[in-house]
Amino acid sequence: MTERILDHPVLGALEPDQTVTFTFNGMTYEGRDGEPIAAALLAAGVRTLRHHEESGTPRGIYCNIGHCFECRVEVDGQQGVRACLTPVREGMVINGGGPLPAPVRDWRKNHA
Amino acid sequence: MRDLIIIGSGPAGLTAAITAAEHGLDILVIDEYLKPGGRLLGQLYEEPGGNWWNGIEESRKLSERAGALGLDIRLGVSVHNIEQENGSWLVYTDRETFEAKSLLLATGAAEAPVAIPGWTLPGVMSVGAAQVMTNVHRVKPGQKGVIIGVNVLSSAIAMELHIAGIEVAAIALPKNNRVNGSAAIPTEVMNALLHVSHMAPSAFVKMGSKLMKNEFMKKMGITFYPKNGVRMWDIPVMLRKAVIRIEGTDQVEGVTLATVTADGKVISGTEEVIGCDFVCIAGGLYPLAELAALTGCPFYHIDELGGSVPLHSEDMRTPLDGLYVAGNITGIEGAKVAMSQGKTAALSIAKDLGKDIAEASLSEAIRQISSTRSDAHIQFHQDVEVGRRKLQEYWEQHATGKRNILV
């Protein structure tokens, strides 16, 4: 479980912000309006953002600044959105992706 | 048509934008991130003399100055292509295509990964990711972490995590394999660290200054380096232990450490597991230069600058008309150097666009880059000056036609 850093000895107190409600994989969460989706989810203890398209293994943030695309999720129907760069907004519907069908490979497994 | 598009709103891009605006240029700044400031945002360290370098505050100052000048800064915009056509630059983004007479690339740096089994588990992140979560978004990356990779960046961020009340159980080396190179060899890491020992608090400095004396002492130093590490800000820095595996099923549960020989070989039977809920990978920074590659600008690989950098002169011009670079895209250095490079680039651009820029103010700006470099508190590469000289030689060879530019 992670948590927010409310008081910081050098940076001071965390400034109050508007709270927004959003869903991730059908569950409802709260975040600070405009913070990255990845930060809102991590603050709620959610580390796994998606499962790998091929292997199905769990993935979370890696670089946190948009370079690596490990945090890609579906936001309001749009795929491949980076959770680390995208501000969370009221009512957002976010889904982590899972393994994609691989019909040719599946066929080969049983036939080739 | 606009005079200038700047890609990147970090210390280099913002300083360039401010300087260029002060000289009357019409500018657009683009950045992919949701806040201006770039890598500067996460930075937090105490400078000699007791002042804190607070990246959030520095970013705010730059943004406020930019705001006062009425600068057009578009955040959350990703660039995916660049073309030069009929003497102007076309910048293709996920929103629209922008056009300008000149283009400044200030895209900064990216973090190199370190290959360790288990590194795809949720909870494993780059050390910069933990820094941004902690200082910028104020969310703990976890309760207790292990940092893999002992270098300037990881030591600085370990300290930042410590200040924020996050436990760092250890900073250790990565496993020695065909990928990880010298970052996994205790003697090599020790040598690199001794050059930055002025940054570390007492215990490490005292040890470091003794060990600097000669090769024999260095060898003795690593041989007798305490197996459980030397404590820096209460965090054990382990130069004789390496993380050989990250443990966990659905997310990080711990790491397996093993004692290694002075040349990085794992001593079997020494494996131990440390529990933790996050792991930071610190492979160091390299210049993020893909956009420069799209333009056809020639590149040189210079180790002392952190990787491959686009060819440029000390006044931040590239061999391509109307293309300029500033900040970490030119080599890995601190934010203050990036700012002075941004200012220099803006003066060169204004001059090339026909503004009245005195040769003296441009050469003064170039001189300031060097003096900022020599005064830098954090030096990522000990031989950065050597790297800069190498690049300058390449530039002169191009200028005198000794090397052909293939565009």
Coordinates of C-alpha atoms in Angstrom, one line a residue:
Chain A
M1 CA 0.0 0.0 0.0
T2 CA 1.3 3.4 -0.9
E3 CA 0.3 6.7 0.4
R4 CA 0.5 10.4 -0.3
I5 CA 3.3 12.6 1.1
L6 CA 1.2 15.2 2.9
D7 CA 4.0 17.0 4.7
H8 CA 7.5 17.2 3.3
P9 CA 10.4 18.7 5.3
V10 CA 11.7 20.8 2.4
L11 CA 8.8 21.0 -0.1
G12 CA 6.2 21.8 2.6
A13 CA 2.6 20.7 2.9
L14 CA 0.7 19.2 0.0
E15 CA -1.6 21.9 -1.4
P16 CA -5.3 21.0 -1.3
D17 CA -6.8 20.1 -4.6
Q18 CA -10.2 19.2 -6.1
T19 CA -11.0 15.5 -5.7
V20 CA -12.3 13.6 -8.8
T21 CA -13.9 10.2 -9.1
F22 CA -12.9 7.8 -11.9
T23 CA -13.1 4.1 -12.6
F24 CA -10.3 1.7 -13.3
N25 CA -11.2 -1.8 -14.5
G26 CA -14.7 -1.2 -13.2
M27 CA -13.7 -0.2 -9.7
T28 CA -14.3 3.4 -8.4
Y29 CA -11.3 5.5 -7.2
E30 CA -10.6 9.0 -6.1
G31 CA -7.7 11.2 -7.3
R32 CA -6.5 14.8 -7.2
D33 CA -7.9 16.6 -10.3
G34 CA -5.2 16.9 -13.0
E35 CA -2.7 14.6 -11.4
P36 CA -1.5 11.8 -13.7
I37 CA -3.7 8.7 -13.8
A38 CA -0.6 6.6 -12.7
A39 CA -0.1 8.8 -9.6
A40 CA -3.8 8.6 -8.6
L41 CA -3.8 4.8 -9.0
L42 CA -0.5 4.4 -7.1
A43 CA -1.8 6.6 -4.3
A44 CA -4.8 4.1 -4.1
G45 CA -2.4 1.2 -3.9
V46 CA -2.8 0.1 -7.5
R47 CA 0.5 -0.9 -9.2
T48 CA -0.7 -3.2 -12.0
L49 CA -1.9 -1.1 -14.9
R50 CA -2.2 -3.7 -17.6
H51 CA -1.3 -7.3 -18.5
H52 CA 1.1 -7.8 -21.4
E53 CA -0.5 -8.2 -24.8
E54 CA 1.2 -11.5 -25.5
S55 CA 2.5 -13.1 -22.3
G56 CA -0.3 -11.8 -20.0
T57 CA 2.2 -10.9 -17.3
P58 CA 1.4 -7.8 -15.1
R59 CA 2.9 -4.4 -15.8
G60 CA 3.0 -1.1 -14.0
I61 CA 4.8 2.3 -14.5
Y62 CA 8.4 2.1 -15.4
C63 CA 9.8 5.5 -16.5
N64 CA 6.9 7.7 -15.3
I65 CA 7.7 10.4 -17.8
G66 CA 6.3 9.1 -21.1
H67 CA 9.4 7.4 -22.7
C68 CA 8.7 3.7 -22.2
F69 CA 4.9 3.2 -22.8
E70 CA 4.8 0.5 -20.1
C71 CA 1.8 2.3 -18.5
R72 CA -0.4 2.3 -21.6
V73 CA -4.1 2.0 -20.7
E74 CA -7.5 2.6 -22.3
V75 CA -9.0 6.0 -21.4
D76 CA -12.6 6.7 -22.3
G77 CA -12.4 4.3 -25.2
Q78 CA -9.0 5.4 -26.5
Q79 CA -6.3 2.8 -26.5
G80 CA -2.5 3.3 -25.9
V81 CA -2.9 6.2 -23.6
R82 CA 0.1 6.7 -21.2
A83 CA -1.2 6.8 -17.6
C84 CA 2.0 8.7 -16.5
L85 CA 1.3 11.7 -18.8
T86 CA -2.5 11.9 -18.8
P87 CA -4.3 14.1 -16.2
V88 CA -7.1 12.3 -14.4
R89 CA -10.5 13.9 -14.7
E90 CA -13.9 13.5 -13.2
G91 CA -15.8 10.6 -14.6
M92 CA -12.9 9.1 -16.6
V93 CA -13.4 5.4 -17.5
I94 CA -10.0 3.7 -17.5
N95 CA -9.2 0.1 -18.4
G96 CA -5.9 -1.8 -18.3
G97 CA -5.4 -4.0 -21.4
G98 CA -4.9 -7.8 -21.4
P99 CA -3.6 -10.4 -23.7
L100 CA -4.7 -10.0 -27.3
P101 CA -5.9 -12.9 -29.4
A102 CA -3.3 -14.5 -31.7
P103 CA -5.4 -16.7 -34.0
V104 CA -2.5 -17.7 -36.3
R105 CA -0.2 -18.8 -33.4
D106 CA -3.1 -20.5 -31.6
W107 CA -3.9 -22.4 -34.8
R108 CA -0.3 -23.4 -35.3
K109 CA -0.1 -24.7 -31.7
N110 CA -2.7 -27.4 -32.5
H111 CA -2.1 -28.0 -36.2
A112 CA 1.5 -27.2 -37.3
Chain B
M1 CA 4.9 32.0 -39.9
R2 CA 6.4 31.7 -36.4
D3 CA 10.1 32.5 -35.8
L4 CA 10.8 29.5 -33.6
I5 CA 9.4 26.2 -32.3
I6 CA 11.1 24.9 -29.1
I7 CA 10.5 21.2 -28.3
G8 CA 10.9 20.6 -24.6
S9 CA 9.9 22.9 -21.7
G10 CA 12.7 21.9 -19.4
P11 CA 15.4 24.2 -18.1
A12 CA 17.0 24.6 -21.5
G13 CA 13.8 25.0 -23.5
L14 CA 12.2 27.5 -21.1
T15 CA 15.3 29.6 -20.7
A16 CA 15.7 29.7 -24.5
A17 CA 12.0 30.7 -24.9
I18 CA 12.4 33.5 -22.3
T19 CA 15.6 34.9 -23.9
A20 CA 14.1 34.6 -27.4
A21 CA 10.9 36.3 -26.4
E22 CA 12.9 39.1 -24.8
H23 CA 14.5 39.7 -28.2
G24 CA 11.1 39.9 -29.9
L25 CA 10.8 36.5 -31.5
D26 CA 7.4 34.8 -32.0
I27 CA 7.7 31.4 -30.3
L28 CA 5.8 28.2 -29.7
V29 CA 6.9 25.8 -27.0
I30 CA 5.8 22.2 -27.1
D31 CA 6.1 19.6 -24.4
E32 CA 4.6 16.1 -23.9
Y33 CA 4.4 16.3 -20.2
L34 CA 1.5 17.8 -18.2
K35 CA 3.6 20.4 -16.4
P36 CA 6.5 22.6 -17.6
G37 CA 9.9 22.1 -16.1
G38 CA 11.1 18.8 -17.5
R39 CA 13.5 16.8 -15.4
L40 CA 14.1 19.9 -13.4
L41 CA 10.7 19.3 -11.7
G42 CA 12.0 16.4 -9.6
Q43 CA 15.3 17.8 -8.5
L44 CA 15.9 18.5 -4.8
Y45 CA 19.3 18.8 -3.2
E46 CA 21.3 20.8 -0.7
E47 CA 24.0 22.9 -2.3
P48 CA 27.3 23.7 -0.5
G49 CA 26.4 26.7 1.8
G50 CA 23.1 25.1 2.8
N51 CA 20.7 26.4 0.1
W52 CA 18.3 23.9 -1.3
W53 CA 18.0 23.6 -5.1
N54 CA 14.3 23.0 -5.4
G55 CA 13.4 22.0 -8.9
I56 CA 9.6 22.7 -8.5
E57 CA 10.4 26.2 -7.3
E58 CA 12.9 26.8 -10.2
S59 CA 10.4 25.5 -12.7
R60 CA 7.7 27.8 -11.3
K61 CA 10.1 30.8 -11.6
L62 CA 10.8 29.9 -15.3
S63 CA 7.1 29.4 -16.0
E64 CA 6.0 32.6 -14.4
R65 CA 8.6 34.5 -16.4
A66 CA 7.4 32.8 -19.5
G67 CA 3.8 33.6 -18.6
A68 CA 4.6 37.3 -18.0
L69 CA 6.1 37.4 -21.5
G70 CA 2.9 35.9 -22.9
L71 CA 4.7 32.8 -24.3
D72 CA 2.6 30.1 -26.0
I73 CA 3.4 26.9 -24.2
R74 CA 1.4 23.8 -25.3
L75 CA 1.6 20.9 -22.8
G76 CA 0.5 17.3 -23.4
V77 CA 1.5 17.5 -27.1
S78 CA 3.6 14.7 -28.6
V79 CA 5.9 15.2 -31.6
H80 CA 6.2 12.3 -34.0
N81 CA 7.9 13.7 -37.0
I82 CA 10.0 16.7 -38.2
E83 CA 10.6 17.8 -41.8
Q84 CA 12.5 20.7 -43.3
E85 CA 10.7 22.1 -46.4
N86 CA 11.4 25.2 -48.4
G87 CA 13.5 26.6 -45.7
S88 CA 11.0 26.2 -42.9
W89 CA 10.6 23.5 -40.2
L90 CA 7.4 21.3 -40.0
V91 CA 6.7 19.7 -36.7
Y92 CA 4.1 17.0 -36.8
T93 CA 2.3 16.4 -33.5
D94 CA -0.7 14.4 -32.2
R95 CA -2.7 17.6 -32.4
E96 CA -1.7 19.5 -35.5
T97 CA 1.3 20.3 -37.7
F98 CA 3.2 23.5 -36.7
E99 CA 5.6 25.5 -38.9
A100 CA 8.4 27.9 -38.0
K101 CA 11.6 29.4 -39.5
S102 CA 13.8 27.8 -36.8
L103 CA 13.6 24.8 -34.5
L104 CA 15.3 24.3 -31.1
L105 CA 15.4 20.7 -29.8
A106 CA 15.6 20.7 -26.0
T107 CA 14.3 17.2 -25.4
G108 CA 16.6 16.4 -22.5
A109 CA 17.6 12.9 -21.3
A110 CA 16.2 9.4 -20.8
E111 CA 17.2 6.8 -18.3
A112 CA 19.1 3.7 -19.4
P113 CA 17.6 0.5 -18.0
V114 CA 19.6 -2.3 -16.3
A115 CA 18.7 -5.9 -17.2
I116 CA 17.8 -7.9 -14.1
P117 CA 15.5 -11.0 -13.9
G118 CA 12.1 -9.8 -12.6
W119 CA 12.4 -6.2 -13.9
T120 CA 9.0 -6.2 -15.6
L121 CA 7.1 -6.7 -12.3
P122 CA 4.8 -3.9 -11.2
G123 CA 6.8 -2.0 -8.5
V124 CA 10.0 -1.9 -10.5
M125 CA 10.6 1.5 -11.9
S126 CA 13.4 3.8 -13.0
V127 CA 15.0 5.8 -10.2
G128 CA 13.7 9.0 -12.0
A129 CA 10.2 7.6 -11.9
A130 CA 10.4 7.3 -8.1
Q131 CA 11.8 10.8 -7.9
V132 CA 8.9 12.3 -9.9
M133 CA 6.3 10.3 -7.9
T134 CA 7.8 11.5 -4.6
N135 CA 8.7 15.1 -5.3
V136 CA 6.3 16.2 -8.0
H137 CA 3.2 14.1 -7.5
R138 CA 3.7 13.5 -3.7
V139 CA 2.9 9.8 -3.9
K140 CA 5.2 7.3 -2.2
P141 CA 6.5 4.8 -4.8
G142 CA 6.2 2.3 -1.9
Q143 CA 7.1 1.8 1.7
K144 CA 10.5 0.3 1.4
G145 CA 12.7 0.2 -1.7
V146 CA 16.0 -1.2 -3.1
I147 CA 17.9 0.8 -5.6
I148 CA 19.9 -1.1 -8.3
G149 CA 22.9 0.9 -9.7
V150 CA 25.3 3.0 -7.7
N151 CA 25.9 6.3 -9.4
V152 CA 25.5 10.1 -9.0
L153 CA 21.8 10.1 -10.0
S154 CA 20.8 7.1 -7.8
S155 CA 22.7 8.5 -4.7
A156 CA 21.0 11.9 -5.1
I157 CA 17.5 10.3 -5.5
A158 CA 18.1 7.9 -2.6
M159 CA 18.7 11.0 -0.4
E160 CA 15.5 12.6 -1.8
L161 CA 13.4 9.4 -0.9
H162 CA 15.0 9.4 2.5
I163 CA 14.0 13.1 3.1
A164 CA 10.4 12.2 2.1
G165 CA 10.3 9.5 4.7
I166 CA 10.5 6.5 2.3
E167 CA 12.8 3.7 3.5
V168 CA 15.6 2.7 1.2
A169 CA 16.8 -0.7 2.3
A170 CA 19.9 -0.6 0.1
I171 CA 21.6 0.8 -2.9
A172 CA 23.4 -2.2 -4.6
L173 CA 25.1 -3.1 -7.8
P174 CA 23.3 -4.8 -10.7
K175 CA 24.1 -8.4 -11.5
N176 CA 27.1 -8.8 -13.7
N177 CA 26.0 -10.0 -17.2
R178 CA 26.7 -9.2 -20.8
V179 CA 24.4 -6.1 -20.7
N180 CA 25.2 -4.3 -17.5
G181 CA 28.9 -3.7 -18.2
S182 CA 31.1 -1.7 -15.8
A183 CA 28.1 -0.7 -13.7
A184 CA 28.3 -4.2 -12.3
I185 CA 32.0 -4.2 -11.5
P186 CA 32.8 -3.1 -7.9
T187 CA 36.3 -1.6 -8.7
E188 CA 34.9 0.4 -11.7
V189 CA 32.0 1.7 -9.7
M190 CA 34.3 2.6 -6.8
N191 CA 36.6 4.6 -9.2
A192 CA 33.6 6.5 -10.6
L193 CA 32.3 7.2 -7.2
L194 CA 35.6 8.5 -5.9
H195 CA 35.4 11.4 -8.4
V196 CA 32.1 12.5 -6.9
S197 CA 32.9 11.8 -3.3
H198 CA 32.7 15.6 -2.6
M199 CA 28.9 15.2 -2.8
A200 CA 28.6 12.5 -0.2
P201 CA 28.5 13.1 3.5
S202 CA 31.3 12.5 6.0
A203 CA 31.9 8.7 6.1
F204 CA 32.1 8.3 2.4
V205 CA 34.2 11.4 1.8
K206 CA 36.8 10.5 4.4
M207 CA 37.0 7.0 3.0
G208 CA 37.1 8.3 -0.5
S209 CA 39.9 10.9 0.0
K210 CA 42.1 8.2 1.5
L211 CA 41.4 5.8 -1.3
M212 CA 42.1 8.3 -4.0
K213 CA 45.8 8.3 -3.2
N214 CA 47.0 5.4 -5.3
E215 CA 46.0 2.3 -7.2
F216 CA 47.0 0.0 -4.3
M217 CA 44.8 1.9 -1.9
K218 CA 41.9 1.7 -4.4
K219 CA 42.3 -2.0 -4.7
M220 CA 42.5 -2.4 -0.9
G221 CA 39.5 -0.2 -0.6
I222 CA 37.2 -2.4 -2.6
T223 CA 38.7 -5.6 -1.1
F224 CA 38.0 -4.4 2.4
Y225 CA 34.8 -2.5 1.6
P226 CA 32.3 -3.5 4.2
K227 CA 30.1 -6.3 2.9
N228 CA 27.0 -4.6 4.4
G229 CA 27.9 -1.3 2.8
V230 CA 28.9 2.1 4.0
R231 CA 26.0 4.1 5.3
M232 CA 25.1 7.3 3.4
W233 CA 22.1 9.3 4.8
D234 CA 21.5 6.1 6.8
I235 CA 21.2 4.1 3.6
P236 CA 23.6 1.2 3.1
V237 CA 25.6 1.7 -0.1
M238 CA 26.7 -1.8 -1.1
L239 CA 29.5 -2.0 -3.5
R240 CA 30.2 -5.7 -2.8
K241 CA 26.7 -6.9 -3.2
A242 CA 24.6 -7.2 -6.4
V243 CA 20.9 -7.7 -7.0
I244 CA 20.8 -11.0 -8.9
R245 CA 17.0 -11.2 -9.1
I246 CA 13.8 -9.2 -8.3
E247 CA 11.3 -11.4 -6.5
G248 CA 7.5 -11.4 -6.7
T249 CA 4.5 -13.0 -8.4
D250 CA 2.1 -10.2 -9.2
Q251 CA 4.3 -7.3 -7.9
V252 CA 7.6 -6.7 -6.2
E253 CA 8.0 -8.6 -2.9
G254 CA 11.8 -8.4 -2.5
V255 CA 15.2 -8.8 -4.1
T256 CA 17.9 -11.5 -3.9
L257 CA 21.3 -10.1 -3.2
A258 CA 24.6 -11.9 -3.4
T259 CA 28.1 -10.9 -2.4
V260 CA 30.4 -10.4 -5.5
T261 CA 34.1 -10.4 -6.0
A262 CA 36.0 -7.2 -6.7
D263 CA 35.5 -7.9 -10.5
G264 CA 31.8 -8.6 -10.1
K265 CA 31.6 -12.4 -10.0
V266 CA 28.8 -13.8 -7.7
I267 CA 30.1 -15.8 -4.8
S268 CA 27.8 -18.8 -4.6
G269 CA 26.2 -19.5 -1.3
T270 CA 26.0 -15.8 -0.3
E271 CA 22.5 -15.2 -1.6
E272 CA 20.0 -13.5 0.7
V273 CA 16.6 -12.1 0.2
I274 CA 15.6 -8.6 1.3
G275 CA 11.9 -7.8 1.5
C276 CA 10.7 -4.6 -0.2
D277 CA 7.7 -3.3 -2.2
F278 CA 9.4 -1.3 -4.8
V279 CA 12.7 -1.4 -6.7
C280 CA 14.4 1.4 -8.6
I281 CA 16.6 0.8 -11.6
A282 CA 19.4 3.3 -12.0
G283 CA 21.2 2.8 -15.3
G284 CA 22.2 6.4 -15.7
L285 CA 21.0 9.1 -18.2
Y286 CA 21.6 9.3 -21.9
P287 CA 20.7 12.2 -24.3
L288 CA 17.2 11.8 -25.8
A289 CA 18.0 12.7 -29.4
E290 CA 15.6 10.8 -31.6
L291 CA 14.0 14.0 -33.0
A292 CA 17.5 15.2 -34.0
A293 CA 18.0 11.9 -35.9
L294 CA 14.8 12.6 -37.9
T295 CA 16.3 15.8 -39.2
G296 CA 19.4 14.1 -40.6
C297 CA 21.7 15.9 -38.3
P298 CA 25.0 14.0 -38.0
F299 CA 25.7 12.3 -34.6
Y300 CA 28.8 11.4 -32.6
H301 CA 29.0 8.8 -29.8
I302 CA 30.9 10.4 -27.0
D303 CA 31.0 8.4 -23.7
E304 CA 31.9 11.5 -21.6
L305 CA 28.6 13.1 -22.8
G306 CA 26.5 10.1 -21.9
G307 CA 25.9 8.7 -25.4
S308 CA 25.2 9.8 -29.0
V309 CA 24.7 13.5 -29.4
P310 CA 23.8 15.6 -32.5
L311 CA 26.8 17.5 -33.9
H312 CA 26.6 21.1 -32.6
S313 CA 28.9 24.1 -32.1
E314 CA 29.5 25.9 -28.8
D315 CA 26.9 28.5 -29.8
M316 CA 24.4 25.6 -30.1
R317 CA 24.0 25.6 -33.9
T318 CA 23.8 22.3 -35.8
P319 CA 25.1 21.9 -39.3
L320 CA 21.5 22.2 -40.6
D321 CA 20.2 25.7 -41.3
G322 CA 17.7 26.8 -38.6
L323 CA 18.2 23.8 -36.4
Y324 CA 19.6 24.3 -32.9
V325 CA 20.0 22.1 -29.7
A326 CA 20.3 22.9 -26.0
G327 CA 20.3 21.0 -22.7
N328 CA 20.8 17.3 -22.1
I329 CA 20.3 16.4 -25.8
T330 CA 23.8 17.8 -26.2
G331 CA 25.3 15.7 -23.3
I332 CA 24.4 14.8 -19.7
E333 CA 24.9 17.7 -17.3
G334 CA 23.0 19.6 -14.6
A335 CA 20.1 21.9 -15.0
K336 CA 22.1 25.1 -14.7
V337 CA 24.3 24.2 -17.6
A338 CA 21.1 23.4 -19.6
M339 CA 19.8 26.9 -18.8
S340 CA 23.0 28.6 -19.9
Q341 CA 22.9 26.5 -23.1
G342 CA 19.2 27.5 -23.7
K343 CA 20.1 31.2 -23.4
T344 CA 23.0 30.8 -25.8
A345 CA 20.9 29.0 -28.3
A346 CA 18.2 31.7 -28.2
L347 CA 20.8 34.4 -28.9
S348 CA 22.2 32.4 -31.8
I349 CA 18.7 32.0 -33.2
A350 CA 17.8 35.7 -32.8
K351 CA 21.1 36.6 -34.5
D352 CA 20.5 34.2 -37.4
L353 CA 16.9 35.7 -37.8
G354 CA 18.5 39.1 -38.3
K355 CA 18.0 40.5 -34.8
D356 CA 20.6 42.9 -33.5
I357 CA 22.6 40.6 -31.2
A358 CA 26.1 41.9 -30.3
E359 CA 28.9 39.3 -30.9
A360 CA 30.0 40.2 -27.3
S361 CA 26.8 39.1 -25.7
L362 CA 26.8 35.8 -27.6
S363 CA 30.4 35.1 -26.6
E364 CA 29.6 36.1 -23.0
A365 CA 26.8 33.5 -23.0
I366 CA 29.1 30.8 -24.3
R367 CA 31.6 31.7 -21.6
Q368 CA 28.9 31.4 -19.0
I369 CA 28.2 27.8 -20.1
S370 CA 31.8 26.9 -19.3
S371 CA 31.9 28.7 -16.0
T372 CA 28.5 27.2 -15.0
R373 CA 30.0 23.8 -15.9
S374 CA 33.1 24.3 -13.8
D375 CA 31.1 25.5 -10.8
A376 CA 28.5 22.6 -11.1
H377 CA 27.8 20.8 -7.8
I378 CA 26.7 17.7 -9.6
Q379 CA 28.9 16.4 -12.4
F380 CA 27.4 13.3 -14.1
H381 CA 30.5 12.4 -16.0
Q382 CA 33.9 13.3 -14.6
D383 CA 35.4 14.0 -18.0
V384 CA 32.6 16.1 -19.4
E385 CA 35.1 18.8 -20.5
V386 CA 37.0 16.2 -22.5
G387 CA 33.7 15.2 -24.2
R388 CA 32.9 18.8 -25.1
R389 CA 36.4 19.3 -26.6
K390 CA 36.0 16.1 -28.7
L391 CA 32.7 17.4 -30.1
Q392 CA 34.2 20.8 -30.8
E393 CA 37.0 19.1 -32.8
Y394 CA 34.4 17.2 -34.9
W395 CA 32.5 20.5 -35.4
E396 CA 35.7 22.2 -36.7
Q397 CA 36.4 19.2 -39.0
H398 CA 33.0 19.6 -40.5
A399 CA 33.3 23.3 -40.8
T400 CA 36.6 23.0 -42.7
G401 CA 35.2 20.3 -45.0
K402 CA 37.4 17.5 -43.6
R403 CA 34.3 15.5 -42.9
N404 CA 31.4 15.3 -45.2
I405 CA 27.9 15.7 -43.9
L406 CA 25.5 13.3 -45.4
V407 CA 22.0 14.6 -45.0

